[in-house]
Amino acid sequence: MQENSSQTRELILAFESSCDETSVAVIENGEKILANVIASQINSQKRFGGVVPEVASRHHVEQITLCAEEAMTQAHVTYADLTAVAVTYGPGLVGALLIGVSAAKAIAFAHQLPLIPVNHMAGHVYAARLVKPLTYPLIALLVSGGHTELVYMRTAGQFEIIGDTRDDAAGEAFDKVGRVLGLAYPAGGKIDHLASQGQDSFHFPRAMIKEANYDFSFSGLKSAFINTVHNAQQRGEALSHADLAASFQASVIDVIVTKTLRAVKQYGVQQLIMAGGVAANSGLRDRFRQEIAQRDLELDFVVPPLRLCGDNGAMIGAAAHVLYAQGVRGDAHLNADPSLSFPYLAANTTK
Amino acid sequence: MLVLAIDTSNRALTVALASDQQLLGEITLNIKQTHSEGLMPAITYLFQAAKLKPAAIDRVAVAQGPGSYTGIRIAVTTAKTLAWTLNKELVGVSSLAVIASNVLSTQRLIVPVFDARRQAVFTGAYQWQQGHLVSVLSDRHIKLAAWLPELLATKQPLTFVGQTAVFSDTIRKMCGKQAKIAPEAANLPRGQQLAWLGQQAQPIANVHGFVPTYLRKTEAEATWLKNHPNNEGHEPYVEEI
Ligand SMILES: [Zn+2]
């Protein structure tokens, strides 16, 4: 089943401010990006080695109307052209979410436009819709600094979790390991680069890889990594950072790819979407492509371009298009919900 | 000039619609709630009741802090977004001035206080001069024990207003007869007062650049700047990507 693109010009102004990016986009018919303005705070947050929520909230207030103005200008649209205003209302940092929510509500009120509350994770999935139509049922792997989730979609706008991390998110593990190697935040790209020059020689554990569920755990890997580095330091031995990075990344990739492809098989899906900041990891992308080719899977593997994998307003607008058609509306009471989550898929309900 | 006034700096929420001549309406809630849930419904009701469209306003006046960081961010974000999207004027008024303006008809120094925890306050000193509320000692974040001697040194009679309850014993003990504490009724921010103060203020030239008055750096930033006084090439903090 494929979504139909509607004939009329539906324009959604979409806000995203759940973490350290302020972003406003204008999306036409849920699939075409007219503008996707992203203001990143990385230069500020890397002073602290990670995102400080209060600092993030303050930057969002500085950026929010600037981003909105630029999005409207780039898209060449007026308020009269808009169909609705959409906004991420969770999950994320509450103080950060509140800036997007307050701004979106103000604009919806000022111009009497419908308001569409969007789950940030639904946004990450629908980033793929900006690349090509989605084919249901599908599985989406969402990997970022805040999440490692496998989401099953039996149809448009319906999200059920089949697996989640029990402790650290994959991206969080990258950042923590990066700190041990003395790499500046955010460390994901640097580890990816180092890993490409090293060998998997440390054979770190592959946590939960054989368990009959789709959950993940990365804290054991993180501890094993830290212990290895500390023990070597005590012996005065210098370990190859490239091999350490390669070994760490191999463990993360092994677990993620193995469990995801097992889920793909069990649920009989033909499309696999990967999104979130960690989807930028070249090792992870390559490995998925290799395995899919090797196993001769008839699987459409969709990874949105890097700009759409990270947090951005366009993906919120793409998700809002589906929710709008389904009649989802927010009102003036809309609040941020920092721990918003999809429901878990009840066992054995798929087929 | 029709003004929409918004204050969610502390526990209370107050919004008002007022023209030069009269108050059209004010909603003031002093209940425990999240301002994100309460603010826009209150604004919506005011406009509905007054049978006005949002575009009918000329100006948005907002209490821009100090106060609860989340509270002032909600008010400021809502106010600056409304002003920007409707292409109207925006004015920022000190949240402390809003409270100080509740104390009418006096020549005394008016000292609004917000509890900033750990024996510290957000405070300042105001005075009525020719019918205008004037900031005499600027808004600040300070330990109460350091603030009271500075006030006493002015040799002026003082009236404390705002979140005075927790500090009243200390104030009475240290200031004696020089100090009075305003009656309970004066402690709540009132949208009507904010609208009135907002009518007299100069509009903000750059709405995009308008931010809350926190009066405090975040702990993370304070620590960073102490250890890295030159900030080492981290500016601009936010960049379009
Ligand atoms: Zn995200």
Coordinates of C-alpha atoms and ligand atoms in Angstrom, one line a residue:
Chain A
M1 CA 0.0 0.0 0.0
Q2 CA 1.4 3.4 -0.9
E3 CA 0.4 6.8 0.1
N4 CA -1.3 9.0 -2.4
S5 CA 0.0 12.4 -2.8
S6 CA -2.9 14.8 -2.7
Q7 CA -3.7 17.1 -5.7
T8 CA -4.1 20.3 -3.8
R9 CA -1.3 22.3 -2.5
E10 CA -1.2 21.6 1.3
L11 CA 1.5 23.7 3.1
I12 CA 2.6 22.9 6.6
L13 CA 4.8 25.2 8.7
A14 CA 6.7 22.8 11.0
F15 CA 8.7 23.5 14.2
E16 CA 11.3 21.3 15.8
S17 CA 13.2 22.2 19.0
S18 CA 13.4 19.0 21.0
C19 CA 17.2 19.1 21.7
D20 CA 19.9 21.3 20.4
E21 CA 18.7 22.2 16.9
T22 CA 16.1 24.9 16.3
S23 CA 14.5 24.2 13.0
V24 CA 11.5 25.5 11.0
A25 CA 10.4 24.0 7.7
V26 CA 7.7 24.5 5.1
I27 CA 6.5 21.2 3.5
E28 CA 4.3 20.8 0.5
N29 CA 1.9 17.8 0.4
G30 CA 4.0 15.9 3.0
E31 CA 6.8 15.2 0.5
K32 CA 8.3 18.4 -0.9
I33 CA 10.7 20.6 1.1
L34 CA 10.1 24.2 0.3
A35 CA 12.4 25.3 3.2
N36 CA 14.2 23.5 6.0
V37 CA 16.1 26.0 8.1
I38 CA 18.2 24.5 10.8
A39 CA 20.2 26.4 13.5
S40 CA 22.6 24.2 15.3
Q41 CA 24.0 24.9 18.8
I42 CA 26.9 22.4 18.5
N43 CA 29.4 25.2 18.8
S44 CA 28.0 26.3 22.1
Q45 CA 27.2 22.8 23.5
K46 CA 30.6 21.3 22.7
R47 CA 32.0 23.6 25.4
F48 CA 30.3 21.4 27.9
G49 CA 30.9 18.0 26.2
G50 CA 27.2 17.5 25.7
V51 CA 23.9 19.2 25.6
V52 CA 23.1 21.4 28.7
P53 CA 19.4 21.7 28.8
E54 CA 19.2 25.2 30.2
V55 CA 21.7 26.5 27.6
A56 CA 19.7 24.7 24.8
S57 CA 16.5 26.4 25.9
R58 CA 18.1 29.8 25.9
H59 CA 19.5 29.4 22.4
H60 CA 16.1 28.2 21.1
V61 CA 14.5 31.5 22.3
E62 CA 17.2 33.4 20.4
Q63 CA 16.6 31.5 17.2
I64 CA 13.0 30.6 16.9
T65 CA 11.4 33.5 15.1
L66 CA 14.6 34.0 13.0
C67 CA 14.3 30.4 11.7
A68 CA 10.6 30.8 11.1
E69 CA 11.0 34.0 9.1
E70 CA 13.8 32.5 7.0
A71 CA 11.7 29.4 6.3
M72 CA 8.7 31.5 5.2
T73 CA 11.0 33.7 3.0
Q74 CA 12.8 30.7 1.4
A75 CA 9.5 29.0 0.7
H76 CA 8.0 32.1 -0.8
V77 CA 4.8 31.6 1.2
T78 CA 2.5 33.8 3.2
Y79 CA 0.3 32.8 6.2
A80 CA -2.7 32.8 3.9
D81 CA -1.1 30.0 1.9
L82 CA -0.6 27.8 5.0
T83 CA -2.8 24.8 5.7
A84 CA -1.6 24.2 9.3
V85 CA 1.2 24.6 11.8
A86 CA 3.0 21.5 13.2
V87 CA 5.3 21.1 16.1
T88 CA 7.3 18.5 18.0
Y89 CA 5.8 18.2 21.4
G90 CA 7.9 15.2 22.6
P91 CA 10.0 13.3 23.4
G92 CA 13.0 15.6 24.2
L93 CA 14.2 18.2 26.7
V94 CA 11.2 19.8 28.2
G95 CA 12.5 23.4 28.3
A96 CA 13.7 23.1 24.7
L97 CA 10.4 21.5 23.5
L98 CA 8.4 24.4 25.1
I99 CA 10.0 27.0 22.8
G100 CA 8.8 25.3 19.7
V101 CA 5.4 24.5 21.2
S102 CA 4.9 28.2 22.4
A103 CA 5.9 29.6 19.1
A104 CA 3.8 27.2 17.0
K105 CA 0.7 27.8 19.2
A106 CA 1.2 31.6 18.9
I107 CA 1.3 31.4 15.1
A108 CA -1.6 29.0 15.0
F109 CA -3.6 31.4 17.2
A110 CA -2.5 34.6 15.4
H111 CA -3.6 33.3 11.9
Q112 CA -6.3 30.9 13.0
L113 CA -4.6 27.8 11.7
P114 CA -5.0 24.2 12.8
L115 CA -2.2 23.0 15.1
I116 CA -0.7 19.5 14.6
P117 CA 1.3 18.0 17.5
V118 CA 3.9 15.6 16.3
N119 CA 5.9 12.9 18.0
H120 CA 9.6 13.6 17.3
M121 CA 10.2 9.9 16.6
A122 CA 7.4 9.9 14.0
G123 CA 9.3 12.7 12.4
H124 CA 12.4 10.7 12.2
V125 CA 10.5 7.9 10.4
Y126 CA 8.8 10.3 8.0
A127 CA 12.1 11.9 7.0
A128 CA 12.2 9.0 4.6
R129 CA 8.9 10.2 3.0
L130 CA 10.9 13.2 1.8
V131 CA 13.0 10.7 -0.2
K132 CA 10.4 8.4 -1.6
P133 CA 6.9 7.0 -0.9
L134 CA 6.6 4.6 2.1
T135 CA 5.5 1.0 1.6
Y136 CA 3.7 -0.6 4.5
P137 CA 4.2 -2.6 6.6
L138 CA 7.7 -1.3 7.3
I139 CA 10.3 -1.2 10.0
A140 CA 12.1 1.9 11.0
L141 CA 15.4 1.8 12.9
L142 CA 15.8 5.1 14.8
V143 CA 19.3 5.6 16.1
S144 CA 20.5 8.8 17.7
G145 CA 22.0 10.3 20.8
G146 CA 18.7 9.9 22.6
H147 CA 17.2 6.8 21.0
T148 CA 17.8 3.3 19.7
E149 CA 14.4 2.0 18.7
L150 CA 12.9 -0.4 16.2
V151 CA 9.5 0.8 15.2
Y152 CA 6.9 -1.3 13.3
M153 CA 4.4 0.5 11.1
R154 CA 1.5 -1.6 9.7
T155 CA 0.1 1.5 8.0
A156 CA 0.5 5.2 7.7
G157 CA 0.7 7.1 11.0
Q158 CA 0.6 3.9 13.1
F159 CA 3.8 3.3 15.2
E160 CA 4.5 0.4 17.5
I161 CA 7.8 -0.2 19.2
I162 CA 9.3 -3.7 18.8
G163 CA 12.6 -3.0 20.4
D164 CA 14.3 -0.3 22.4
T165 CA 17.5 0.3 24.3
R166 CA 17.5 -0.9 27.9
D167 CA 20.1 1.7 28.9
D168 CA 22.3 4.0 26.8
A169 CA 21.2 5.1 23.3
A170 CA 23.7 4.1 20.6
G171 CA 24.7 7.7 20.0
E172 CA 25.2 8.2 23.7
A173 CA 27.7 5.3 23.7
F174 CA 29.6 6.9 20.8
D175 CA 29.9 10.2 22.8
K176 CA 31.0 8.5 26.0
V177 CA 33.6 6.4 24.2
G178 CA 34.7 9.5 22.4
R179 CA 35.3 11.2 25.7
V180 CA 37.6 8.3 26.8
L181 CA 39.6 8.7 23.5
G182 CA 39.8 12.5 24.1
L183 CA 37.6 13.3 21.1
A184 CA 35.5 16.5 21.2
Y185 CA 31.7 16.3 21.4
P186 CA 30.0 15.1 19.2
A187 CA 32.3 12.2 18.7
G188 CA 30.2 10.0 16.3
G189 CA 31.8 11.2 13.1
K190 CA 35.3 11.1 14.5
I191 CA 34.9 7.5 15.7
D192 CA 33.4 6.5 12.4
H193 CA 36.5 8.0 10.7
L194 CA 39.0 6.4 13.1
A195 CA 37.2 3.0 12.8
S196 CA 37.7 3.0 9.0
Q197 CA 41.4 3.0 9.6
G198 CA 41.5 0.2 12.3
Q199 CA 40.7 -3.5 12.9
D200 CA 38.2 -5.1 15.2
S201 CA 41.0 -6.6 17.4
F202 CA 39.5 -6.2 20.9
H203 CA 36.4 -8.3 20.4
F204 CA 34.1 -6.4 22.7
P205 CA 30.9 -8.1 23.8
R206 CA 27.9 -8.2 21.5
A207 CA 25.2 -7.5 24.1
M208 CA 21.8 -9.2 23.7
I209 CA 22.7 -10.2 20.1
K210 CA 21.2 -13.7 20.5
E211 CA 18.3 -12.9 22.8
A212 CA 14.9 -13.6 21.4
N213 CA 13.8 -9.9 21.6
Y214 CA 14.6 -6.8 19.7
D215 CA 16.0 -4.8 22.6
F216 CA 19.5 -3.3 22.8
S217 CA 22.0 -2.6 25.5
F218 CA 25.2 -0.6 25.1
S219 CA 26.3 0.1 28.7
G220 CA 28.2 -3.2 28.9
L221 CA 30.1 -2.4 25.8
K222 CA 30.8 1.1 27.1
S223 CA 32.2 -0.4 30.4
A224 CA 34.3 -3.0 28.5
F225 CA 35.7 -0.3 26.4
I226 CA 36.6 1.9 29.4
N227 CA 38.1 -1.0 31.3
T228 CA 40.3 -2.0 28.3
V229 CA 41.6 1.6 28.0
H230 CA 42.2 2.0 31.7
N231 CA 43.9 -1.3 32.2
A232 CA 46.3 -0.5 29.3
Q233 CA 47.0 2.9 30.8
Q234 CA 47.9 1.3 34.1
R235 CA 50.3 -1.0 32.3
G236 CA 51.7 2.0 30.5
E237 CA 50.7 0.5 27.2
A238 CA 49.4 2.6 24.3
L239 CA 46.5 1.1 22.4
S240 CA 45.7 1.9 18.9
H241 CA 42.8 4.4 18.9
A242 CA 41.9 3.3 15.4
D243 CA 41.6 -0.4 16.5
L244 CA 39.7 0.7 19.6
A245 CA 37.2 2.7 17.5
A246 CA 36.9 -0.1 15.0
S247 CA 36.3 -2.7 17.7
F248 CA 33.7 -0.5 19.4
Q249 CA 31.9 0.3 16.2
A250 CA 32.0 -3.3 15.1
S251 CA 30.2 -4.3 18.2
V252 CA 27.5 -1.7 17.9
I253 CA 27.0 -2.4 14.2
D254 CA 26.9 -6.2 14.7
V255 CA 24.2 -6.0 17.2
I256 CA 22.1 -3.4 15.4
V257 CA 22.3 -5.0 12.0
T258 CA 21.8 -8.5 13.2
K259 CA 18.7 -7.7 15.3
T260 CA 17.2 -5.3 12.8
L261 CA 17.5 -7.8 9.9
R262 CA 16.0 -10.5 12.1
A263 CA 13.1 -8.3 12.8
V264 CA 12.7 -7.5 9.1
K265 CA 12.5 -11.2 8.4
Q266 CA 10.1 -12.0 11.3
Y267 CA 7.7 -9.2 10.4
G268 CA 7.9 -9.8 6.7
V269 CA 8.4 -6.1 5.8
Q270 CA 9.8 -5.0 2.4
Q271 CA 11.0 -1.6 3.5
L272 CA 13.5 -0.7 6.1
I273 CA 14.1 2.9 7.1
M274 CA 17.1 4.0 9.1
A275 CA 17.1 7.6 10.6
G276 CA 18.4 9.6 13.5
G277 CA 21.9 11.1 14.0
V278 CA 23.7 7.7 14.1
A279 CA 22.3 6.8 10.7
A280 CA 25.0 9.1 9.4
N281 CA 27.6 6.5 10.4
S282 CA 29.1 5.2 7.2
G283 CA 30.1 1.8 8.8
L284 CA 26.5 1.2 9.8
R285 CA 25.1 2.2 6.4
D286 CA 27.7 0.1 4.5
R287 CA 27.1 -3.0 6.7
F288 CA 23.4 -2.9 6.1
R289 CA 23.9 -2.6 2.4
Q290 CA 26.4 -5.5 2.3
E291 CA 24.2 -7.8 4.4
I292 CA 21.1 -7.0 2.4
A293 CA 22.9 -7.7 -0.8
Q294 CA 24.6 -10.9 0.5
R295 CA 21.4 -12.4 1.9
D296 CA 19.6 -11.5 -1.3
L297 CA 16.8 -9.8 0.7
E298 CA 14.1 -8.1 -1.2
L299 CA 14.3 -5.2 1.0
D300 CA 14.1 -1.5 0.2
F301 CA 16.6 0.1 2.5
V302 CA 16.0 3.8 2.8
V303 CA 18.4 6.1 4.6
P304 CA 17.5 9.8 4.2
P305 CA 20.3 12.2 3.4
L306 CA 22.4 13.3 6.4
R307 CA 20.6 16.7 6.7
L308 CA 17.3 14.8 7.2
C309 CA 18.7 12.2 9.5
G310 CA 19.5 14.7 12.2
D311 CA 16.8 16.7 13.9
N312 CA 15.0 19.0 11.5
G313 CA 11.6 20.6 10.9
A314 CA 11.1 19.0 7.5
M315 CA 10.6 15.6 9.0
I316 CA 8.1 17.0 11.4
G317 CA 6.2 18.6 8.5
A318 CA 6.3 15.2 6.6
A319 CA 4.8 13.4 9.6
A320 CA 2.3 16.2 10.2
H321 CA 0.9 15.7 6.7
V322 CA -0.2 12.2 7.6
L323 CA -1.5 13.2 11.0
Y324 CA -3.4 16.1 9.5
A325 CA -5.2 13.7 7.1
Q326 CA -6.1 11.5 10.1
G327 CA -7.6 14.5 11.9
V328 CA -5.0 14.8 14.6
R329 CA -5.3 18.3 16.1
G330 CA -3.8 20.1 19.0
D331 CA -5.4 23.0 20.8
A332 CA -4.3 26.0 22.9
H333 CA -3.6 23.7 25.9
L334 CA -0.9 21.7 24.0
N335 CA 2.0 21.1 26.3
A336 CA 5.4 19.6 25.9
D337 CA 5.6 15.9 26.8
P338 CA 9.3 15.1 27.4
S339 CA 8.8 11.3 27.8
L340 CA 6.3 10.9 25.0
S341 CA 6.6 7.4 23.5
F342 CA 5.0 5.0 21.0
P343 CA 3.1 2.1 22.4
Y344 CA 4.9 -1.3 22.5
L345 CA 3.7 -3.8 19.9
A346 CA 1.7 -6.4 21.7
A347 CA 3.3 -9.8 21.1
N348 CA 2.1 -11.9 18.2
T349 CA -0.3 -9.4 16.8
T350 CA 1.3 -8.8 13.5
K351 CA 0.2 -11.8 11.4
Chain B
M1 CA -3.3 51.8 21.3
L2 CA -4.5 48.2 22.0
V3 CA -2.0 46.3 24.1
L4 CA -1.9 42.6 24.9
A5 CA 0.0 42.0 28.2
I6 CA 1.6 38.7 29.2
D7 CA 3.3 37.7 32.4
T8 CA 4.2 34.1 33.5
S9 CA 7.3 35.0 35.4
N10 CA 6.4 33.1 38.5
R11 CA 3.6 30.9 39.7
A12 CA 0.8 33.4 38.8
L13 CA -0.3 33.8 35.2
T14 CA -1.7 37.1 34.1
V15 CA -2.8 38.4 30.7
A16 CA -4.7 41.5 29.8
L17 CA -6.1 43.4 26.9
A18 CA -6.1 47.2 27.3
S19 CA -6.5 50.3 25.3
D20 CA -5.1 53.7 26.3
Q21 CA -8.3 54.6 27.9
Q22 CA -9.4 51.4 29.6
L23 CA -8.9 47.8 30.5
L24 CA -10.9 45.5 28.3
G25 CA -10.2 42.4 30.3
E26 CA -7.7 40.7 32.5
I27 CA -7.2 37.0 33.5
T28 CA -5.1 36.4 36.5
L29 CA -4.6 32.8 37.8
N30 CA -2.7 32.0 40.9
I31 CA -2.8 28.3 40.8
K32 CA -0.2 25.6 40.4
Q33 CA -0.2 24.8 36.7
T34 CA 2.2 24.7 33.8
H35 CA 2.1 28.0 32.0
S36 CA 2.5 26.2 28.7
E37 CA -1.0 24.7 29.2
G38 CA -2.6 27.8 30.7
L39 CA -1.3 30.8 28.7
M40 CA -2.7 30.3 25.2
P41 CA -6.2 29.3 26.4
A42 CA -6.3 32.5 28.6
I43 CA -5.2 34.6 25.6
T44 CA -7.7 32.9 23.3
Y45 CA -10.6 33.5 25.8
L46 CA -9.7 37.2 26.2
F47 CA -9.8 37.8 22.5
Q48 CA -13.0 35.8 22.1
A49 CA -14.7 37.6 25.0
A50 CA -13.6 41.0 23.7
K51 CA -14.8 40.0 20.2
L52 CA -11.4 40.9 18.8
K53 CA -9.1 39.3 16.2
P54 CA -5.5 38.8 17.1
A55 CA -4.5 41.3 14.4
A56 CA -6.5 44.0 16.2
I57 CA -3.7 44.6 18.7
D58 CA -1.0 47.3 18.2
R59 CA 1.5 46.0 20.7
V60 CA 2.5 43.1 22.9
A61 CA 3.9 43.8 26.3
V62 CA 5.7 41.1 28.1
A63 CA 7.2 40.7 31.5
Q64 CA 10.6 39.6 30.4
G65 CA 12.1 38.5 33.7
P66 CA 13.7 37.9 36.0
G67 CA 11.7 35.0 37.3
S68 CA 11.4 31.3 36.7
Y69 CA 13.5 30.5 33.6
T70 CA 10.9 28.3 32.1
G71 CA 8.1 30.8 32.9
I72 CA 9.8 33.8 31.3
R73 CA 10.8 31.8 28.3
I74 CA 7.2 30.8 27.7
A75 CA 5.9 34.4 28.0
V76 CA 8.8 35.9 25.9
T77 CA 8.6 33.2 23.2
T78 CA 4.8 33.6 22.9
A79 CA 5.1 37.4 22.9
K80 CA 7.9 37.8 20.4
T81 CA 6.3 35.2 18.1
L82 CA 2.9 37.0 18.2
A83 CA 4.6 40.4 17.6
W84 CA 6.7 39.1 14.8
T85 CA 4.0 37.0 13.1
L86 CA 1.4 39.8 13.3
N87 CA 3.9 42.5 12.6
K88 CA 3.1 44.4 15.8
E89 CA 5.2 46.3 18.3
L90 CA 6.9 44.4 21.2
V91 CA 7.9 45.8 24.5
G92 CA 9.6 44.1 27.4
V93 CA 8.9 45.2 31.0
S94 CA 10.8 44.0 34.0
S95 CA 8.8 41.4 35.9
L96 CA 9.9 43.2 39.1
A97 CA 8.5 46.5 37.8
V98 CA 5.2 44.8 37.3
I99 CA 5.0 43.9 40.9
A100 CA 6.4 47.3 42.1
S101 CA 3.7 49.1 40.2
N102 CA 1.1 47.5 42.4
V103 CA 2.3 49.8 45.2
L104 CA 0.6 53.1 44.4
S105 CA 0.6 56.6 45.8
T106 CA 3.8 56.5 47.7
Q107 CA 7.2 58.3 47.6
R108 CA 8.9 55.4 49.4
L109 CA 11.4 53.2 47.6
I110 CA 9.5 50.1 46.4
V111 CA 11.5 46.9 46.6
P112 CA 10.0 44.0 44.7
V113 CA 11.5 40.6 45.6
F114 CA 11.3 37.1 44.0
D115 CA 12.6 34.2 45.9
A116 CA 15.7 32.9 44.0
R117 CA 16.4 30.2 46.6
R118 CA 19.5 29.7 48.7
Q119 CA 18.8 33.0 50.6
A120 CA 19.1 34.9 47.3
V121 CA 16.5 37.1 45.6
F122 CA 15.8 38.7 42.3
T123 CA 15.1 42.3 43.2
G124 CA 15.6 46.0 42.5
A125 CA 14.3 49.3 43.8
Y126 CA 11.7 51.5 42.1
Q127 CA 10.1 54.9 42.8
W128 CA 7.2 56.9 41.5
Q129 CA 8.5 60.1 39.9
Q130 CA 6.1 62.5 38.2
G131 CA 3.7 59.7 37.7
H132 CA 6.2 57.3 36.2
L133 CA 7.6 54.2 37.8
V134 CA 11.4 54.7 37.7
S135 CA 14.1 52.0 38.4
V136 CA 16.3 53.5 41.1
L137 CA 18.5 50.5 41.8
S138 CA 18.7 48.2 38.9
D139 CA 17.3 44.7 38.8
R140 CA 19.7 42.1 40.2
H141 CA 20.3 38.6 41.6
I142 CA 21.7 39.0 45.1
K143 CA 21.8 37.4 48.6
L144 CA 19.2 39.0 50.8
A145 CA 21.9 39.6 53.4
A146 CA 23.9 41.7 51.0
W147 CA 20.9 43.5 49.6
L148 CA 19.3 44.8 52.8
P149 CA 22.4 46.9 53.9
E150 CA 22.5 48.5 50.4
L151 CA 18.9 49.5 50.8
L152 CA 19.3 50.8 54.3
A153 CA 22.2 53.0 53.1
T154 CA 19.8 54.9 50.9
K155 CA 18.2 56.2 54.1
Q156 CA 14.8 56.1 52.3
P157 CA 11.7 54.5 53.6
L158 CA 11.2 51.1 52.0
T159 CA 8.2 49.1 50.9
F160 CA 8.8 45.4 50.1
V161 CA 6.4 43.7 47.8
G162 CA 6.2 40.3 46.0
Q163 CA 7.4 37.0 47.4
T164 CA 8.0 38.6 50.8
A165 CA 6.5 35.9 53.0
V166 CA 9.6 33.8 53.5
F167 CA 11.8 36.9 54.0
S168 CA 9.5 39.1 56.2
D169 CA 11.2 38.1 59.5
T170 CA 14.7 38.9 58.2
I171 CA 13.5 42.2 56.6
R172 CA 11.8 43.3 59.8
K173 CA 14.8 42.4 61.9
M174 CA 17.4 44.1 59.7
C175 CA 15.4 47.1 58.5
G176 CA 13.2 47.9 61.5
K177 CA 11.0 50.9 61.1
Q178 CA 12.6 51.9 57.8
A179 CA 10.7 49.0 56.1
K180 CA 7.1 48.2 55.4
I181 CA 5.8 45.1 53.8
A182 CA 3.0 45.6 51.2
P183 CA -0.3 44.0 51.8
E184 CA -0.9 40.5 50.3
A185 CA -3.2 42.0 47.6
A186 CA -0.2 43.8 46.1
N187 CA 1.9 40.6 45.7
L188 CA 0.3 39.3 42.5
P189 CA 1.4 40.5 39.1
R190 CA -1.5 42.1 37.3
G191 CA -1.9 42.2 33.5
Q192 CA -3.6 45.6 33.7
Q193 CA -0.5 47.1 35.3
L194 CA 1.8 45.4 32.8
A195 CA -0.3 46.8 29.9
W196 CA -0.1 50.2 31.4
L197 CA 3.7 50.1 31.9
G198 CA 4.0 48.6 28.4
Q199 CA 2.1 51.5 26.8
Q200 CA 4.8 53.9 28.1
A201 CA 7.8 51.8 27.1
Q202 CA 9.8 52.1 23.8
P203 CA 9.2 49.2 21.4
I204 CA 12.0 46.8 20.8
A205 CA 13.8 47.5 17.6
N206 CA 14.9 43.9 16.9
V207 CA 12.1 41.5 17.8
H208 CA 14.2 38.4 16.8
G209 CA 16.9 39.4 19.2
F210 CA 14.5 39.8 22.1
V211 CA 15.3 37.3 25.0
P212 CA 14.3 37.0 28.6
T213 CA 16.2 38.8 31.3
Y214 CA 17.6 35.9 33.3
L215 CA 20.0 37.9 35.4
R216 CA 22.1 34.8 35.8
K217 CA 24.3 32.7 33.5
T218 CA 23.7 29.0 33.5
E219 CA 26.0 27.2 35.9
A220 CA 27.6 25.4 33.0
E221 CA 28.4 28.7 31.2
A222 CA 29.6 30.4 34.4
T223 CA 32.0 27.5 35.0
W224 CA 33.1 27.4 31.4
L225 CA 33.8 31.2 31.2
K226 CA 35.7 31.0 34.5
N227 CA 38.1 28.4 33.1
H228 CA 38.1 29.8 29.5
P229 CA 37.9 33.6 29.8
N230 CA 38.6 34.0 26.1
N231 CA 35.9 31.5 25.2
E232 CA 38.4 30.0 22.6
G233 CA 36.6 30.5 19.4
H234 CA 33.2 29.1 20.4
E235 CA 31.3 32.1 19.0
P236 CA 29.0 32.2 17.2
Y237 CA 27.3 29.7 19.5
V238 CA 24.5 29.0 17.0
E239 CA 25.0 28.5 13.3
E240 CA 22.7 27.7 10.5
I241 CA 23.6 24.4 9.0
Ligands
ZN1 ZN 16.0 13.2 17.1

